[in-house]
Coordinates of C-alpha atoms in Angstrom, one line a residue:
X1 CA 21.1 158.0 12.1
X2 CA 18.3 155.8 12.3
X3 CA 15.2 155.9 10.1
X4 CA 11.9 156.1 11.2
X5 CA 9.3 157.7 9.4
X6 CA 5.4 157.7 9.1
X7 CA 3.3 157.7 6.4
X8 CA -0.2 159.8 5.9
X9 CA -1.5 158.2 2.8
X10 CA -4.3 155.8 4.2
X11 CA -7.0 158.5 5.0
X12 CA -6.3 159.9 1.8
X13 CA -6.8 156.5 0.0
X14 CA -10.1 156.2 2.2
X15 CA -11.3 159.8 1.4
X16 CA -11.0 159.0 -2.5
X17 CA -12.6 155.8 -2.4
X18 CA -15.8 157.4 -1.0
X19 CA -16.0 159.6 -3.6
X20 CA -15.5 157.8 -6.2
X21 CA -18.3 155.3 -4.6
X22 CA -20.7 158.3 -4.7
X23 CA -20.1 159.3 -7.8
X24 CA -21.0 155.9 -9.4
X25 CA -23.8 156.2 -7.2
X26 CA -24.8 159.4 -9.0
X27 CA -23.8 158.5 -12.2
X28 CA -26.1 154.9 -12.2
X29 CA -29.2 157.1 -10.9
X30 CA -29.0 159.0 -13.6
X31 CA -28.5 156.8 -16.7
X32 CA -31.8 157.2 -18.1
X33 CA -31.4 161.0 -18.8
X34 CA -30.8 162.3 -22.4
X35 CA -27.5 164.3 -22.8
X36 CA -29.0 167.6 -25.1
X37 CA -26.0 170.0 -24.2
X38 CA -23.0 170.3 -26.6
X39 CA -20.2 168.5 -25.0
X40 CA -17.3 170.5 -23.8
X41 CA -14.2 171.3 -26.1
X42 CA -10.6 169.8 -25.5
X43 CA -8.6 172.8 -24.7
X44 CA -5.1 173.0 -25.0
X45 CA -3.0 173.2 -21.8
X46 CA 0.5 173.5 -21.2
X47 CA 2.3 171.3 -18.2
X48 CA 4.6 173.2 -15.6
X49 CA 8.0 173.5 -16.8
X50 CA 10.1 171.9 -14.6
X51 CA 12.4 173.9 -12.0
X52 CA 16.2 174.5 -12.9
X53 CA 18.4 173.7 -10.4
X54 CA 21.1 176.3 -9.6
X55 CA 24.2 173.9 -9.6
X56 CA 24.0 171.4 -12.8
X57 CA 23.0 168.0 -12.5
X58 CA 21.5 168.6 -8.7
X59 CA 17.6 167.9 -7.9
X60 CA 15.3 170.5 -6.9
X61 CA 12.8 169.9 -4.2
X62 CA 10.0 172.3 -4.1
X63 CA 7.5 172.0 -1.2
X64 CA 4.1 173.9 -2.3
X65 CA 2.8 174.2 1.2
X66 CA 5.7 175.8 2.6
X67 CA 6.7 178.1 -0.4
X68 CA 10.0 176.7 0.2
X69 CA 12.8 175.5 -3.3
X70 CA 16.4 173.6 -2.2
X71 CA 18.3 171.2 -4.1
X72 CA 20.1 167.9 -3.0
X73 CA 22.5 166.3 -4.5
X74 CA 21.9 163.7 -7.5
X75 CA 22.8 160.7 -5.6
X76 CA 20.0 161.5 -2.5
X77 CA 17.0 159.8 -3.2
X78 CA 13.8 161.7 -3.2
X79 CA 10.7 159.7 -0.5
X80 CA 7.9 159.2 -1.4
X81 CA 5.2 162.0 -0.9
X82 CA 3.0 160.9 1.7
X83 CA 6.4 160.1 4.1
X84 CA 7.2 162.3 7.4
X85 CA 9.1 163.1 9.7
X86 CA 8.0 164.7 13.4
X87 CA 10.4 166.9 15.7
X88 CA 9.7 166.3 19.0
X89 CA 9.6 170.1 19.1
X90 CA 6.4 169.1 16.9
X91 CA 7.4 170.4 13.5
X92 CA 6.1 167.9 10.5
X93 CA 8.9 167.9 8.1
X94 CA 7.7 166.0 4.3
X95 CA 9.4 166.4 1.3
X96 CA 12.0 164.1 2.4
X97 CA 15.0 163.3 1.0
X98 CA 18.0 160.6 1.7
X99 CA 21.2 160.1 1.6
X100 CA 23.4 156.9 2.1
X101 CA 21.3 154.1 3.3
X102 CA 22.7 151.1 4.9
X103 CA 21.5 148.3 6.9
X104 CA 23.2 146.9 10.2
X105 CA 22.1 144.5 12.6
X106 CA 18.3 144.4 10.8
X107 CA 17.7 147.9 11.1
X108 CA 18.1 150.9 8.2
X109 CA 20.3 153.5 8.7
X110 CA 21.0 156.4 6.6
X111 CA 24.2 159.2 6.4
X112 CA 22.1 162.1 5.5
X113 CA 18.7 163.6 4.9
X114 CA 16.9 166.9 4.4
X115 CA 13.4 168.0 4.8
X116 CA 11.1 170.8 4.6
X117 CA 8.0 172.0 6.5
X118 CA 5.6 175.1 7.7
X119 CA 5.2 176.1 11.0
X120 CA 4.3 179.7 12.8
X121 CA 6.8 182.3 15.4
X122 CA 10.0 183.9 15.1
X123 CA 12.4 182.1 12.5
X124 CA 15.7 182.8 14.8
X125 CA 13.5 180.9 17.6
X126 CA 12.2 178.3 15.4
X127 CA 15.2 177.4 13.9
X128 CA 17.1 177.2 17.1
X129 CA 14.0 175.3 18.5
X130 CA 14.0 172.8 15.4
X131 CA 18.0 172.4 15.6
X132 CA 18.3 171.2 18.6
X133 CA 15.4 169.5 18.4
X134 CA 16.2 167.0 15.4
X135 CA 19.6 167.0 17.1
X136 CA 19.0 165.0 20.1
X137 CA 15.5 163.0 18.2
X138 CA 18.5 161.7 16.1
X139 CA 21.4 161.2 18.0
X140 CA 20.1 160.3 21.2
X141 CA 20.0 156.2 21.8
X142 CA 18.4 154.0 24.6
X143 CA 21.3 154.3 27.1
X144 CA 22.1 158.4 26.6
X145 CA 21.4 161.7 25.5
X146 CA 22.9 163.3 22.8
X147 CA 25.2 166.8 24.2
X148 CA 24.1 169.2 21.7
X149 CA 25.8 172.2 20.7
X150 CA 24.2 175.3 19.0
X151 CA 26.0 178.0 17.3
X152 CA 24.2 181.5 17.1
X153 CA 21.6 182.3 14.9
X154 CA 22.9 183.9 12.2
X155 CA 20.9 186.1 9.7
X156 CA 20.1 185.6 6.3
X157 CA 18.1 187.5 3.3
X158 CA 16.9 184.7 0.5
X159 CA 15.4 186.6 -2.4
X160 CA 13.6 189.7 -0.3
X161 CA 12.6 186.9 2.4
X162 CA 14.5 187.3 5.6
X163 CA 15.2 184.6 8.0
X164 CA 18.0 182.5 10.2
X165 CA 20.1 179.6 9.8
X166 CA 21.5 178.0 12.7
X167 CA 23.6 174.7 13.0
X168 CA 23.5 172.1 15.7
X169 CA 26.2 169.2 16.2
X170 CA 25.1 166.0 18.6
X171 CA 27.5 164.1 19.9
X172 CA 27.5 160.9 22.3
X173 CA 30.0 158.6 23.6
X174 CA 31.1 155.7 21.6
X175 CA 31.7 153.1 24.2
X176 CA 27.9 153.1 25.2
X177 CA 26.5 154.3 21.9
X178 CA 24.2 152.3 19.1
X179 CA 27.4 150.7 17.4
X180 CA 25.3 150.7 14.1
X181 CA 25.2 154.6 14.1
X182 CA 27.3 157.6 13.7
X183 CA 28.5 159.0 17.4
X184 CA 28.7 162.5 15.5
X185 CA 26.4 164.8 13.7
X186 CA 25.8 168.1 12.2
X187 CA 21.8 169.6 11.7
X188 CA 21.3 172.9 10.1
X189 CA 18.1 174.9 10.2
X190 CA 17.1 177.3 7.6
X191 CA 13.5 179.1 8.6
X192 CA 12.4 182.0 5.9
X193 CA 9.6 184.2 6.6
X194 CA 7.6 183.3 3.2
X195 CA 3.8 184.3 1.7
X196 CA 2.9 181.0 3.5
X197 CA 4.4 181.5 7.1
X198 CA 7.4 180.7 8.8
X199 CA 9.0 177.9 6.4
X200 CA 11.7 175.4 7.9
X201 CA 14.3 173.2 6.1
X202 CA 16.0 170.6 8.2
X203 CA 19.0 169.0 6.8
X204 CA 20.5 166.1 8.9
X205 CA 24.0 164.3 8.1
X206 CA 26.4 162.3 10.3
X207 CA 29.5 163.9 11.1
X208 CA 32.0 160.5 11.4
X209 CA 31.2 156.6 10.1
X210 CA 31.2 154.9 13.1
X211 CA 32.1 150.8 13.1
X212 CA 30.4 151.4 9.2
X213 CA 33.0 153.1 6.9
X214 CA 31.6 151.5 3.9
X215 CA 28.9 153.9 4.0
X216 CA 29.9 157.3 3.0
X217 CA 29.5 160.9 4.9
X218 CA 27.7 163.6 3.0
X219 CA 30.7 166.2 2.3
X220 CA 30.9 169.9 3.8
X221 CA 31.1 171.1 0.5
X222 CA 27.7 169.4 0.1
X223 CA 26.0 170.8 3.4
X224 CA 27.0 174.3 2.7
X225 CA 25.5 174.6 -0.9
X226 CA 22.7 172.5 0.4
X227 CA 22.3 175.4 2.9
X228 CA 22.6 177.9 0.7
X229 CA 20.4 176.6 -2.2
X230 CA 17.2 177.3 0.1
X231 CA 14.9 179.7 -0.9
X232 CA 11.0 181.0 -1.8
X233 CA 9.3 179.5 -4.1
X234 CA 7.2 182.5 -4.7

């Protein structure tokens, strides 16, 4: 699959350079006034312990907004915060994470990723939505349409949260497909009904190597405890 993301950092940037400006602004007009009060005391605090992932040596990724804890592998690579990804069913998914990245032709391609993400509605709908969604965003080229294939919604119960997983597998054909790319792949949905709304993890992975066999497929082993690692956050 191809990558193509977006990044959301810029406003940010612009938002905090503002204020800081304002606050030096402040903080000049003000230079001339006597400090009388007793300043404030250091107080001790204690940092977030770190979440333990459920199968040793793994990485857990925890997305805040979405109330949402899985765990990837420890060879996936982690994004940087401020990347997305948009369905063109028009759920953000951040928290990204990546899997086998290899270059062909100039372009990046990549085996595998996962993502997470908050949207609203039923979570059997959403994730069949989403599934089929990411399906043909990532497996469809310039000269055809992925065929997509959805299996049932099946239900699930994550620590008291209920909710739906549901697996989609793209396919195109290979004499007219992006000879860089896989011609097969595998997307499975898990939505929860969390404290924070309906929450969404995507997770993406190429289901053959296509002309690139030096680039390794994510293992079904992998995808199911990938799957199954999903869960609230609180």
């Amino acid at each position: 699959m191809r990558i193509q993301r977006a990044a959301i950092g810029a406003i940010s940037l612009a938002v905090l350079a503002g204020a800081i400006a304002t606050v030096s602004t402040l903080g000049s007009a003000d230079e001339h006034r006597t400090e009388v009060s007793e300043p404030p005391r250091p107080t001790a605090t204690r940092e977030a312990e770190p979440a333990v992932p459920t199968v040793p040596g793994w990485q857990v990724v925890t997305d805040e907004t979405a109330a949402l804890t899985y765990e990837v592998p420890p060879g996936w690579t982690l994004a940087e915060g401020t990347e997305t990804l948009e369905s063109s069913s028009g759920v953000e998914l951040g928290h990204l994470a990546d899997f086998g990245p290899y270059l062909c032709q100039g372009a990046e391609y990549g085996r595998a990723f996962s993502g997470s993400g908050l949207t609203h509605g039923d979570p059997g709908d959403t994730a069949t939505e989403l599934a089929a969604a990411v399906a043909a965003d990532q497996y469809s080229d310039g000269s055809q349409t992925a065929q997509v294939t959805l299996s049932p919604p099946t239900p699930i119960t994550r620590a008291g949260a209920r909710g739906t997983v549901v697996r989609a597998d793209a396919a195109v054909t290979a004499e007219s497909a992006d000879h860089c790319a896989s011609t097969k792949g595998t997307i499975v949905v898990v939505a929860l009904s969390t404290a924070a709304g309906t929450s969404v993890v995507v997770l993406a992975a190429d289901a053959d190597t296509g002309s690139t066999p030096s680039a390794p497929l994510v293992s079904p082993d992998e995808v199911r405890t990938i799957t199954e690692s999903v869960r609230p956050s609180r």
